[in-house]
Short mmCIF file of C-alpha atoms in Angstrom, two decimals:
data_model
loop_
_atom_site.label_atom_id
_atom_site.label_comp_id
_atom_site.label_asym_id
_atom_site.label_seq_id
_atom_site.Cartn_x
_atom_site.Cartn_y
_atom_site.Cartn_z
CA MET L 1 -13.60 41.88 4.43
CA GLN L 2 -16.24 39.60 5.94
CA ASP L 3 -15.47 37.83 9.13
CA ASP L 4 -15.00 34.12 8.43
CA ARG L 5 -16.85 33.24 11.62
CA SER L 6 -20.08 34.54 9.96
CA MET L 7 -19.76 31.94 7.14
CA PRO L 8 -21.19 28.49 7.37
CA GLN L 9 -18.45 26.08 8.45
CA GLU L 10 -17.78 22.64 6.91
CA THR L 11 -19.41 20.70 9.71
CA GLY L 12 -20.82 17.29 9.56
CA PHE L 13 -24.26 18.70 8.89
CA PHE L 14 -23.19 20.63 5.83
CA LYS L 15 -21.13 17.76 4.49
CA ASN L 16 -24.11 15.49 4.83
CA LEU L 17 -26.38 18.01 3.21
CA SER L 18 -23.96 18.48 0.34
CA ALA L 19 -23.72 14.70 -0.08
CA TYR L 20 -27.53 14.35 -0.12
CA ALA L 21 -27.88 17.01 -2.68
CA HIS L 22 -25.23 15.40 -4.89
CA GLN L 23 -27.09 12.08 -4.76
CA ILE L 24 -30.34 13.68 -5.74
CA LYS L 25 -28.68 15.40 -8.76
CA CYS L 26 -26.98 12.10 -9.91
CA ARG L 27 -30.12 10.03 -9.51
CA SER L 28 -32.24 12.40 -11.61
CA PRO L 29 -33.27 11.49 -15.15
CA LEU L 30 -31.71 14.75 -16.37
CA TYR L 31 -28.24 13.58 -15.22
CA ASP L 32 -28.77 10.20 -16.81
CA MET L 33 -29.80 11.95 -20.05
CA ALA L 34 -26.72 14.20 -19.84
CA LEU L 35 -24.42 11.11 -19.60
CA GLY L 36 -26.25 9.59 -22.55
CA ARG L 37 -25.33 12.46 -24.75
CA ALA L 38 -21.87 11.09 -25.15
CA ALA L 39 -19.79 10.70 -28.28
CA SER L 40 -20.50 7.83 -30.72
CA VAL L 41 -18.79 4.61 -29.87
CA ASP L 42 -19.16 3.03 -33.35
CA ASP L 43 -15.43 3.37 -34.03
CA ALA L 44 -14.26 2.71 -30.45
CA PRO L 45 -11.88 1.73 -29.06
CA LEU L 46 -9.54 3.69 -31.20
CA VAL L 47 -6.50 2.85 -28.99
CA ILE L 48 -6.27 0.02 -26.55
CA PRO L 49 -3.95 0.81 -23.54
CA PRO L 50 -1.20 -1.52 -22.77
CA ASP L 51 -1.18 -3.70 -19.64
CA PRO L 52 2.15 -5.50 -19.16
CA TRP L 53 1.52 -6.71 -15.65
CA SER L 54 0.71 -10.37 -14.99
CA GLY L 55 -2.17 -11.49 -12.83
CA ASP L 56 -2.51 -14.57 -10.59
CA ALA L 57 -3.64 -17.62 -12.56
CA GLY L 58 -4.65 -19.40 -9.27
CA ARG L 59 -6.86 -16.60 -8.25
CA GLY L 60 -8.26 -16.51 -11.80
CA TYR L 61 -9.25 -20.18 -11.47
CA ASP L 62 -10.96 -19.43 -8.15
CA ILE L 63 -12.94 -16.65 -9.70
CA VAL L 64 -14.11 -18.91 -12.53
CA GLN L 65 -15.31 -21.36 -9.79
CA GLY L 66 -17.23 -18.53 -8.17
CA LEU L 67 -14.80 -17.63 -5.33
CA TYR L 68 -14.16 -13.89 -4.94
CA LEU L 69 -11.41 -13.08 -2.54
CA PHE L 70 -10.40 -9.48 -2.01
CA ASP L 71 -8.90 -7.60 0.89
CA GLY L 72 -8.98 -10.56 3.23
CA GLN L 73 -12.65 -11.34 2.65
CA SER L 74 -14.03 -14.19 0.44
CA PHE L 75 -17.42 -14.82 -1.03
CA ARG L 76 -18.47 -17.98 -2.96
CA SER L 77 -21.52 -18.08 -5.18
CA ILE L 78 -22.52 -19.50 -8.54
CA ASP L 79 -24.47 -16.33 -9.27
CA VAL L 80 -22.48 -13.25 -8.73
CA LEU L 81 -23.64 -10.94 -5.89
CA TRP L 82 -22.27 -7.44 -6.09
CA GLU L 83 -23.26 -6.17 -2.62
CA PRO L 84 -23.28 -9.16 -0.14
CA GLU L 85 -24.23 -8.22 3.34
CA GLY L 86 -21.42 -7.56 5.81
CA PHE L 87 -18.61 -7.07 3.27
CA HIS L 88 -16.24 -4.18 3.81
CA ASP L 89 -15.54 -1.27 1.44
CA GLY L 90 -12.26 -2.76 0.25
CA TRP L 91 -13.96 -5.93 -1.03
CA LEU L 92 -16.81 -3.97 -2.64
CA SER L 93 -14.39 -1.57 -4.27
CA SER L 94 -12.28 -4.48 -5.75
CA MET L 95 -15.48 -6.31 -6.97
CA HIS L 96 -17.09 -3.27 -8.54
CA GLY L 97 -13.75 -2.00 -9.84
CA PHE L 98 -13.19 -5.41 -11.66
CA ASP L 99 -9.90 -6.00 -10.04
CA MET L 100 -10.36 -9.72 -11.00
CA LEU L 101 -9.98 -9.22 -14.80
CA ARG L 102 -6.14 -9.35 -14.73
CA ASP L 103 -6.27 -12.70 -12.83
CA LEU L 104 -8.84 -14.06 -15.27
CA ARG L 105 -6.53 -13.10 -18.16
CA ALA L 106 -3.65 -14.93 -16.43
CA PHE L 107 -5.85 -18.07 -16.03
CA GLY L 108 -6.72 -17.79 -19.75
CA GLY L 109 -8.87 -19.93 -21.99
CA GLU L 110 -12.50 -19.84 -23.06
CA ARG L 111 -13.82 -20.26 -19.53
CA ALA L 112 -12.05 -17.18 -18.37
CA ARG L 113 -13.33 -15.18 -21.38
CA GLN L 114 -16.85 -16.27 -20.85
CA HIS L 115 -16.73 -15.46 -17.13
CA ALA L 116 -15.33 -11.99 -17.71
CA ARG L 117 -18.09 -11.31 -20.22
CA TYR L 118 -20.67 -12.70 -17.75
CA LEU L 119 -19.45 -10.39 -15.06
CA ILE L 120 -19.56 -7.32 -17.29
CA SER L 121 -22.92 -8.19 -18.63
CA ASP L 122 -24.29 -8.74 -15.06
CA TRP L 123 -22.94 -5.52 -13.91
CA LEU L 124 -24.44 -3.72 -16.88
CA ASP L 125 -27.75 -5.20 -16.04
CA HIS L 126 -27.69 -3.94 -12.49
CA TYR L 127 -25.65 -0.79 -12.55
CA SER L 128 -26.10 0.88 -15.94
CA ARG L 129 -27.30 4.05 -14.30
CA TRP L 130 -25.70 5.98 -11.52
CA HIS L 131 -25.32 4.11 -8.21
CA ALA L 132 -23.94 5.64 -5.01
CA LEU L 133 -21.40 2.80 -4.50
CA SER L 134 -20.64 1.45 -7.97
CA TRP L 135 -20.34 4.85 -9.62
CA ARG L 136 -18.21 6.37 -6.88
CA PRO L 137 -15.32 8.09 -8.64
CA ASP L 138 -12.55 5.97 -7.29
CA ILE L 139 -14.35 2.73 -8.21
CA THR L 140 -15.44 4.06 -11.56
CA ALA L 141 -11.88 4.98 -12.43
CA ARG L 142 -10.54 1.48 -11.61
CA ARG L 143 -13.41 -0.06 -13.63
CA ILE L 144 -12.66 2.03 -16.73
CA VAL L 145 -8.97 1.12 -16.50
CA HIS L 146 -9.59 -2.56 -16.06
CA TRP L 147 -12.29 -2.88 -18.76
CA LEU L 148 -10.12 -1.08 -21.36
CA SER L 149 -6.96 -2.96 -20.32
CA ALA L 150 -8.77 -6.31 -20.74
CA TYR L 151 -10.57 -5.39 -23.95
CA SER L 152 -8.33 -7.40 -26.21
CA ALA L 153 -8.39 -10.43 -23.99
CA PHE L 154 -12.10 -10.66 -23.27
CA CYS L 155 -14.09 -8.31 -25.44
CA ALA L 156 -12.57 -7.95 -28.90
CA SER L 157 -13.91 -11.44 -30.05
CA ALA L 158 -17.37 -10.96 -28.37
CA GLY L 159 -20.61 -10.33 -30.19
CA GLU L 160 -21.50 -6.87 -31.51
CA GLU L 161 -24.33 -6.41 -29.01
CA PHE L 162 -22.09 -7.05 -25.99
CA ARG L 163 -19.22 -4.83 -27.32
CA HIS L 164 -21.60 -1.96 -28.11
CA ALA L 165 -23.24 -2.14 -24.68
CA MET L 166 -19.91 -2.19 -22.91
CA LEU L 167 -18.41 0.68 -24.92
CA GLU L 168 -21.55 2.78 -24.53
CA SER L 169 -21.45 2.26 -20.75
CA LEU L 170 -17.72 3.11 -20.77
CA SER L 171 -18.42 6.36 -22.61
CA ARG L 172 -21.00 7.29 -19.90
CA GLN L 173 -18.65 6.30 -17.15
CA ILE L 174 -15.82 8.35 -18.56
CA LYS L 175 -18.12 11.42 -18.86
CA HIS L 176 -19.35 10.93 -15.22
CA LEU L 177 -15.74 10.54 -13.99
CA SER L 178 -14.67 13.74 -15.84
CA LYS L 179 -17.42 15.70 -14.03
CA HIS L 180 -16.19 14.38 -10.58
CA ALA L 181 -12.47 14.26 -11.31
CA GLY L 182 -11.53 16.07 -8.03
CA GLU L 183 -12.86 13.24 -5.86
CA GLY L 184 -11.33 9.84 -4.96
CA ASP L 185 -8.01 8.41 -6.12
CA LEU L 186 -6.59 11.15 -8.36
CA LEU L 187 -3.82 8.92 -9.91
CA TYR L 188 -6.41 6.35 -11.00
CA THR L 189 -8.75 9.12 -12.16
CA ALA L 190 -5.93 10.54 -14.38
CA LYS L 191 -5.15 7.05 -15.72
CA ALA L 192 -8.81 6.31 -16.50
CA LEU L 193 -9.40 9.61 -18.18
CA PHE L 194 -6.31 9.31 -20.33
CA TYR L 195 -7.23 5.71 -21.30
CA GLY L 196 -10.77 6.78 -21.94
CA GLY L 197 -9.71 9.72 -23.97
CA MET L 198 -7.48 7.54 -26.23
CA ALA L 199 -10.16 4.80 -26.61
CA MET L 200 -13.02 7.20 -27.44
CA GLY L 201 -10.95 9.77 -29.43
CA GLN L 202 -11.72 12.50 -26.88
CA GLU L 203 -8.57 14.65 -26.59
CA LYS L 204 -10.24 16.77 -23.86
CA TYR L 205 -10.09 13.88 -21.44
CA CYS L 206 -6.41 13.29 -22.13
CA ARG L 207 -5.63 16.93 -21.45
CA GLN L 208 -7.70 16.78 -18.24
CA ALA L 209 -5.87 13.64 -17.16
CA LEU L 210 -2.43 15.24 -17.54
CA HIS L 211 -3.49 18.32 -15.44
CA ILE L 212 -4.81 15.99 -12.63
CA LEU L 213 -1.63 13.91 -12.81
CA ALA L 214 0.64 16.94 -12.36
CA ALA L 215 -1.42 18.11 -9.44
CA ASP L 216 -1.47 14.65 -7.87
CA ILE L 217 2.36 14.28 -8.14
CA GLN L 218 2.75 17.61 -6.56
CA ASN L 219 0.59 16.56 -3.67
CA ASP L 220 1.55 13.00 -3.14
CA ILE L 221 5.25 12.66 -4.03
CA LEU L 222 7.87 14.03 -1.62
CA SER L 223 10.93 16.03 -2.81
CA ASP L 224 13.27 12.99 -2.61
CA GLY L 225 10.82 10.88 -4.70
CA GLY L 226 9.09 8.94 -1.94
CA HIS L 227 5.31 8.57 -1.65
CA LYS L 228 3.83 10.62 1.16
CA SER L 229 2.18 7.59 2.71
CA ARG L 230 5.71 6.26 3.39
CA ALA L 231 4.43 2.80 2.61
CA PRO L 232 6.83 1.02 0.26
CA GLU L 233 4.02 -0.95 -1.46
CA GLN L 234 1.92 2.15 -2.15
CA HIS L 235 5.08 3.75 -3.58
CA LEU L 236 5.44 0.76 -5.92
CA VAL L 237 1.79 0.93 -7.02
CA PHE L 238 2.00 4.72 -7.70
CA LEU L 239 5.11 4.21 -9.85
CA GLN L 240 3.53 1.26 -11.61
CA ASN L 241 0.54 3.37 -12.62
CA LEU L 242 2.72 6.31 -13.59
CA LEU L 243 4.58 4.01 -16.03
CA ASP L 244 1.35 2.82 -17.45
CA ILE L 245 0.31 6.36 -18.19
CA ARG L 246 3.71 7.07 -19.69
CA ALA L 247 3.29 3.98 -22.01
CA ALA L 248 -0.14 5.13 -23.02
CA ILE L 249 1.21 8.61 -23.87
CA HIS L 250 3.84 6.98 -26.10
CA LEU L 251 1.19 4.79 -27.70
CA ALA L 252 -0.85 7.93 -28.55
CA GLY L 253 2.08 9.49 -30.26
CA LEU L 254 2.44 12.31 -27.80
CA SER L 255 5.49 13.73 -26.00
CA VAL L 256 5.84 12.63 -22.42
CA PRO L 257 5.79 15.66 -20.05
CA ASP L 258 9.10 16.38 -18.32
CA PHE L 259 7.48 16.28 -14.86
CA LEU L 260 6.38 12.69 -15.47
CA THR L 261 9.82 11.55 -16.65
CA HIS L 262 11.48 13.33 -13.72
CA THR L 263 9.15 11.85 -11.14
CA ALA L 264 9.44 8.34 -12.43
CA GLY L 265 13.28 8.43 -12.23
CA LYS L 266 13.24 9.70 -8.65
CA MET L 267 10.62 7.17 -7.63
CA ALA L 268 12.57 4.29 -9.14
CA ALA L 269 15.66 5.29 -7.12
CA VAL L 270 13.60 5.16 -3.95
CA LEU L 271 12.10 1.89 -4.86
CA ARG L 272 15.53 0.25 -5.11
CA SER L 273 16.33 1.45 -1.60
CA LEU L 274 13.20 -0.10 -0.05
CA ARG L 275 13.91 -3.61 -1.31
CA HIS L 276 15.28 -6.54 0.55
CA ASN L 277 17.76 -9.04 -0.96
CA ASP L 278 14.96 -11.28 -2.17
CA GLY L 279 13.71 -8.36 -4.28
CA GLY L 280 10.59 -7.77 -2.31
CA LEU L 281 9.76 -4.67 -0.21
CA GLY L 282 10.04 -3.95 3.48
CA LEU L 283 6.81 -4.17 5.53
CA PHE L 284 6.26 -0.67 6.64
CA HIS L 285 3.22 1.59 7.09
CA GLY L 286 0.63 -0.86 5.90
CA GLY L 287 2.44 -1.94 2.73
CA GLY L 288 2.97 -5.43 1.74
CA ALA L 289 6.13 -7.27 0.70
CA ALA L 290 5.06 -7.37 -3.01
CA GLY L 291 7.05 -9.77 -5.26
CA GLY L 292 10.67 -9.41 -6.38
CA SER L 293 9.73 -10.14 -9.89
CA LEU L 294 7.10 -7.27 -9.91
CA CYS L 295 9.64 -4.90 -8.49
CA ASP L 296 12.21 -5.95 -11.14
CA MET L 297 9.58 -5.43 -13.91
CA VAL L 298 8.71 -1.99 -12.59
CA LEU L 299 12.29 -0.89 -12.45
CA ALA L 300 12.91 -2.31 -15.98
CA GLN L 301 9.87 -0.44 -17.34
CA ALA L 302 11.27 2.77 -15.54
CA GLY L 303 14.55 2.16 -17.26
CA ALA L 304 16.31 1.98 -13.87
CA SER L 305 17.28 -1.73 -13.51
CA GLY L 306 20.86 -0.78 -12.69
CA GLY L 307 22.14 1.70 -9.99
CA ARG L 308 22.88 1.32 -6.36
CA PRO L 309 20.22 1.80 -3.63
CA LEU L 310 20.41 5.14 -1.80
CA LYS L 311 21.70 4.85 1.83
CA SER L 312 19.35 7.51 3.22
CA LEU L 313 15.95 8.86 2.27
CA GLY L 314 15.90 11.95 4.44
CA VAL L 315 12.43 13.20 3.53
CA THR L 316 10.67 9.87 3.06
CA GLY L 317 12.30 8.77 6.29
CA TYR L 318 14.22 5.56 5.76
CA ASP L 319 17.81 4.48 6.19
CA ARG L 320 19.49 1.37 4.63
CA MET L 321 22.71 -0.42 5.58
CA SER L 322 24.09 -3.15 3.36
CA GLN L 323 27.28 -5.16 3.79
CA GLY L 324 28.14 -8.49 2.34
CA ARG L 325 24.87 -10.33 1.99
CA THR L 326 23.07 -8.52 4.86
CA THR L 327 20.64 -5.61 4.48
CA ILE L 328 18.98 -3.44 7.13
CA ILE L 329 16.07 -1.14 6.38
CA MET L 330 15.04 1.17 9.25
CA ASP L 331 12.20 3.64 9.65
CA THR L 332 13.80 6.90 10.68
CA GLY L 333 11.02 9.24 9.62
CA LYS L 334 9.06 11.83 11.45
CA PRO L 335 5.34 10.82 11.75
CA SER L 336 2.88 12.85 9.73
CA ASP L 337 -0.77 13.68 10.43
CA ARG L 338 -1.83 10.91 8.01
CA GLN L 339 0.22 8.21 9.70
CA ASN L 340 -1.55 5.30 11.31
CA TYR L 341 1.31 2.87 11.84
CA ALA L 342 3.13 3.42 15.00
CA GLY L 343 6.49 1.59 14.23
CA LEU L 344 8.89 4.49 15.05
CA LEU L 345 12.51 3.28 14.65
CA ALA L 346 11.37 -0.19 13.61
CA PHE L 347 13.78 -2.14 11.31
CA GLU L 348 13.84 -5.21 9.17
CA MET L 349 16.85 -7.39 8.28
CA SER L 350 17.54 -9.86 5.50
CA ALA L 351 20.54 -12.16 4.95
CA GLY L 352 21.05 -13.29 1.43
CA ARG L 353 17.53 -14.06 0.11
CA ASP L 354 16.31 -14.95 3.61
CA ARG L 355 14.28 -12.50 5.68
CA LEU L 356 15.31 -12.66 9.32
CA ILE L 357 13.81 -9.79 11.28
CA VAL L 358 10.51 -8.34 10.01
CA ASN L 359 7.50 -6.28 11.02
CA CYS L 360 4.15 -8.01 11.30
CA GLY L 361 2.68 -6.49 8.17
CA ALA L 362 -0.87 -5.54 7.36
CA TRP L 363 -4.20 -7.33 6.73
CA ALA L 364 -7.44 -5.88 5.61
CA GLY L 365 -9.61 -8.85 6.58
CA HIS L 366 -10.95 -7.37 9.85
CA PRO L 367 -10.77 -3.92 11.57
CA ALA L 368 -9.43 -5.43 14.79
CA TRP L 369 -6.56 -7.00 12.84
CA GLN L 370 -5.83 -3.68 11.11
CA GLN L 371 -5.61 -1.96 14.45
CA ALA L 372 -3.37 -4.63 15.99
CA LEU L 373 -1.02 -4.68 13.09
CA ALA L 374 -0.68 -0.92 13.19
CA SER L 375 0.46 -0.95 16.74
CA THR L 376 4.01 -0.41 17.95
CA ALA L 377 4.02 -3.90 19.39
CA ALA L 378 3.60 -5.22 15.82
CA HIS L 379 6.85 -3.77 14.80
CA SER L 380 10.56 -4.69 15.57
CA THR L 381 11.10 -1.73 17.83
CA VAL L 382 10.50 -0.67 21.47
CA THR L 383 7.14 -0.41 23.26
CA VAL L 384 6.87 1.58 26.49
CA GLU L 385 4.21 0.54 29.02
CA GLU L 386 2.68 -1.70 26.30
CA SER L 387 1.30 1.52 24.54
CA ASN L 388 1.74 2.87 21.06
CA ALA L 389 4.50 5.32 20.21
CA LEU L 390 1.95 7.48 18.51
CA PRO L 391 -1.04 8.85 20.42
CA ALA L 392 -4.52 7.70 19.33
CA LYS L 393 -6.32 9.75 16.76
CA GLY L 394 -8.00 12.72 18.39
CA ALA L 395 -5.69 12.71 21.41
CA GLU L 396 -4.44 16.01 22.90
CA ILE L 397 -0.87 15.35 21.72
CA PRO L 398 -0.62 16.21 17.91
CA LEU L 399 1.63 14.12 15.84
CA LYS L 400 3.52 17.17 14.61
CA LYS L 401 4.95 17.56 18.12
CA ILE L 402 6.72 14.25 17.96
CA ALA L 403 10.38 14.75 17.13
CA VAL L 404 12.67 12.19 15.34
CA THR L 405 16.38 12.92 15.01
CA LYS L 406 19.02 10.86 13.29
CA ILE L 407 22.74 10.59 12.71
CA ARG L 408 24.07 8.42 9.89
CA GLU L 409 27.71 7.42 9.42
CA ASP L 410 29.57 5.10 7.08
CA LEU L 411 33.19 4.63 7.91
CA ASN L 412 35.89 1.98 7.26
CA GLY L 413 33.33 -0.65 6.29
CA THR L 414 31.04 0.00 9.21
CA GLY L 415 27.56 1.52 8.91
CA LEU L 416 25.83 3.26 11.83
CA ILE L 417 22.39 4.70 12.38
CA ASP L 418 21.81 6.59 15.61
CA ALA L 419 18.12 7.73 15.90
CA THR L 420 15.90 9.02 18.67
CA HIS L 421 12.17 9.72 19.05
CA ASP L 422 10.10 11.33 21.80
CA GLY L 423 6.71 9.75 21.04
CA TYR L 424 6.46 8.60 24.63
CA LEU L 425 7.74 11.82 26.31
CA GLU L 426 4.52 13.73 27.06
CA ARG L 427 2.64 10.69 28.21
CA PHE L 428 5.42 8.80 30.13
CA GLY L 429 8.43 11.07 30.32
CA VAL L 430 10.53 8.64 28.26
CA THR L 431 12.55 8.95 25.05
CA HIS L 432 13.77 6.08 23.03
CA ARG L 433 17.19 6.11 21.25
CA ARG L 434 18.29 3.27 18.99
CA VAL L 435 21.87 2.85 17.84
CA MET L 436 22.58 0.21 15.24
CA THR L 437 25.97 -0.79 13.75
CA LEU L 438 26.47 -3.20 10.90
CA LYS L 439 30.03 -4.48 10.51
CA ASN L 440 32.34 -7.52 9.87
CA ASN L 441 31.12 -7.66 6.25
CA GLY L 442 27.49 -7.92 7.41
CA ASN L 443 28.08 -10.77 9.84
CA LEU L 444 27.40 -8.78 12.94
CA LEU L 445 24.57 -6.34 13.77
CA HIS L 446 25.17 -4.59 17.06
CA GLY L 447 22.33 -2.61 18.58
CA GLN L 448 21.61 -0.55 21.63
CA ASP L 449 18.10 0.54 22.68
CA ILE L 450 18.56 3.37 25.20
CA LEU L 451 15.47 4.39 27.24
CA SER L 452 15.79 7.63 29.18
CA GLY L 453 13.33 9.25 31.61
CA MET L 454 10.91 8.15 34.33
CA ASP L 455 12.23 5.57 36.71
CA GLY L 456 10.23 2.41 36.82
CA ALA L 457 8.80 2.71 33.39
CA SER L 458 8.60 -0.72 31.82
CA PHE L 459 9.42 -1.41 28.18
CA ALA L 460 9.84 -4.21 25.67
CA VAL L 461 12.16 -4.59 22.72
CA ARG L 462 10.64 -6.87 20.08
CA PHE L 463 12.27 -8.69 17.14
CA HIS L 464 9.64 -10.35 15.07
CA LEU L 465 10.93 -13.34 13.03
CA HIS L 466 10.03 -14.27 9.49
CA PRO L 467 7.90 -17.55 9.47
CA SER L 468 10.67 -19.38 7.66
CA VAL L 469 13.11 -18.81 10.64
CA ARG L 470 13.37 -21.58 13.26
CA ALA L 471 14.27 -20.32 16.60
CA SER L 472 15.38 -22.02 19.94
CA VAL L 473 16.69 -20.68 23.25
CA ILE L 474 20.08 -22.28 24.13
CA GLY L 475 22.89 -21.71 26.65
CA ASP L 476 20.64 -21.73 29.75
CA GLY L 477 18.46 -19.06 28.34
CA THR L 478 21.32 -16.71 27.41
CA ARG L 479 21.16 -16.99 23.69
CA VAL L 480 18.68 -17.58 20.92
CA LEU L 481 19.79 -19.70 17.89
CA LEU L 482 18.10 -18.76 14.61
CA ARG L 483 18.12 -20.93 11.46
CA THR L 484 16.81 -19.43 8.19
CA GLY L 485 14.97 -21.18 5.45
CA THR L 486 18.16 -21.79 3.53
CA GLY L 487 20.07 -23.06 6.52
CA GLN L 488 21.96 -19.94 7.58
CA GLY L 489 22.73 -19.74 11.27
CA TRP L 490 22.43 -16.57 13.36
CA GLU L 491 22.71 -16.08 17.17
CA PHE L 492 20.92 -13.44 19.25
CA THR L 493 22.47 -12.31 22.56
CA CYS L 494 21.43 -9.47 24.89
CA ASN L 495 22.38 -7.68 28.07
CA GLY L 496 20.15 -5.33 30.07
CA GLY L 497 16.89 -7.23 30.08
CA VAL L 498 15.15 -10.60 30.36
CA PHE L 499 14.30 -12.14 27.06
CA GLY L 500 12.59 -15.20 25.49
CA LEU L 501 10.59 -16.45 22.54
CA GLU L 502 6.92 -15.60 22.19
CA GLU L 503 4.20 -16.10 19.58
CA SER L 504 3.73 -13.49 16.78
CA VAL L 505 2.12 -13.19 13.41
CA TYR L 506 3.20 -12.28 9.93
CA SER L 507 1.09 -10.97 7.10
CA PRO L 508 2.96 -10.13 3.87
CA GLY L 509 0.18 -8.02 2.38
CA ARG L 510 -3.27 -6.61 2.99
CA HIS L 511 -4.81 -9.06 0.58
CA ALA L 512 -3.33 -12.21 2.25
CA ASP L 513 -5.71 -15.01 3.07
CA THR L 514 -4.94 -14.79 6.80
CA PRO L 515 -1.90 -13.81 8.92
CA ARG L 516 0.62 -16.59 9.46
CA LYS L 517 1.81 -17.71 12.82
CA THR L 518 5.48 -16.99 13.71
CA LEU L 519 7.74 -16.15 16.71
CA GLN L 520 9.27 -13.05 18.12
CA ILE L 521 12.24 -12.40 20.50
CA ALA L 522 10.91 -10.29 23.31
CA VAL L 523 13.21 -8.44 25.72
CA TYR L 524 11.66 -6.91 28.92
CA ALA L 525 13.25 -4.24 31.11
CA GLN L 526 12.57 -1.20 33.26
CA ILE L 527 14.21 2.22 33.47
CA PHE L 528 16.41 2.63 36.52
CA GLY L 529 18.56 5.67 37.30
CA GLN L 530 16.72 7.58 34.53
CA LYS L 531 18.44 5.45 31.88
CA THR L 532 18.53 1.80 30.87
CA ILE L 533 20.57 0.34 27.95
CA VAL L 534 19.59 -2.91 26.25
CA ASP L 535 22.61 -4.06 24.37
CA TRP L 536 22.05 -6.78 21.79
CA ASN L 537 23.87 -8.60 18.92
CA LEU L 538 22.72 -10.56 16.00
CA SER L 539 25.77 -12.44 14.78
CA ARG L 540 26.15 -14.98 12.03
CA ILE L 541 27.52 -18.38 13.15
#
């Protein structure tokens, strides 16, 4: 057997060489001719895929006015520009992927139809042949899905010349995507190929799509039904697309594979467990809050509107406590090699439909913001020496060495989560243990943050407040009075540290306009005698 060391390794040089060779092949006239030998589109689309999800009419109006806002960046122009200078990949992907079509459909009317056709025609004028960005597999897949999903709204009543040009391009794009199906977002690739196969009457693409889908589920969905990213919003989006594929399979008159049905059921159960009382999602691992109505609709489509949320997601790494009208969602998961967000043992709290304690969220508008919102300090948890609980990428301490342990108890109307992580152990000799107890019918949350290890190590316990919460320090600085948007009163008290109110930010999603200003309760302390306990209460008044 040949020694592996004698074989060329997948270094940056070989990757760049491979990418360069790939671009030469795709730019060649022969490749363009090969894509041109696609099936006839005279009878297409044979089947139009369903799209039950509503867009944002306000954003649709903005698009008609020439304002394109994606991933925190906006561009305004009467004449559309597909590659404006200085715009990041998220904006470009959304633009070339035609994410705006659902919003234009929500806005409705002749102006929306004309603008959608204008965008498609202009794209065809500039990108009808392979292009390194616009024909990238992940972007191509999104564009195929959005063009076909919007066909009835924008294209069915268009002129013959426009429809033929669009469908001919779709046929070429589907063929291109099929050749590069192992690259990019596999879920969207599977969805695009199945939609394309139905529309063009090409069964081979449908078969390929189901093979890709099965492999992607095996790779991305954990054994308890959670998404491997551990981001609630990404979990929601995956399930939403899975349900779209299931609906398309039904529409095509085919039997839904057992693996798809089984996965959708497990994912729906997890989704219920990651929701707050307002119906939206917790802000963890870069995911946004999403809307309660969208979550309701996804669960209804999954046939899982009823059922109680799970108390513990052992593999996905979340625990949930609910009593009365109070809900706690806590991150108790072990970090993975893919994890960027450093909110170990962070929690969020909602009371009724009011969010009280939150994490700061995520925003894609600027890399510096992305880095700041991924930090431990941007989560409602403990920060040691103002550093992240996860080492920086490329550090000598691998993430797999960080241990997280948890004990969960529910007894006599009291819920308890007792979790510990050692993300600070190798750098500072410190471990963090958090014990939270929810009792008195949800009217009292008692917490202890126990820091053990090196004497003199400083730490901060942060409780980020939702922007709708008004906060004031009372009782000569011994208490913080909190008033929610609906007028509920809560009181924060603490022993074991010095605390006060500080500025914070809140971004409910990566695509938000800008993060909003809010406040946080910050408790500062040091370790003495190798252990310090910060004992705190959030009690309803």
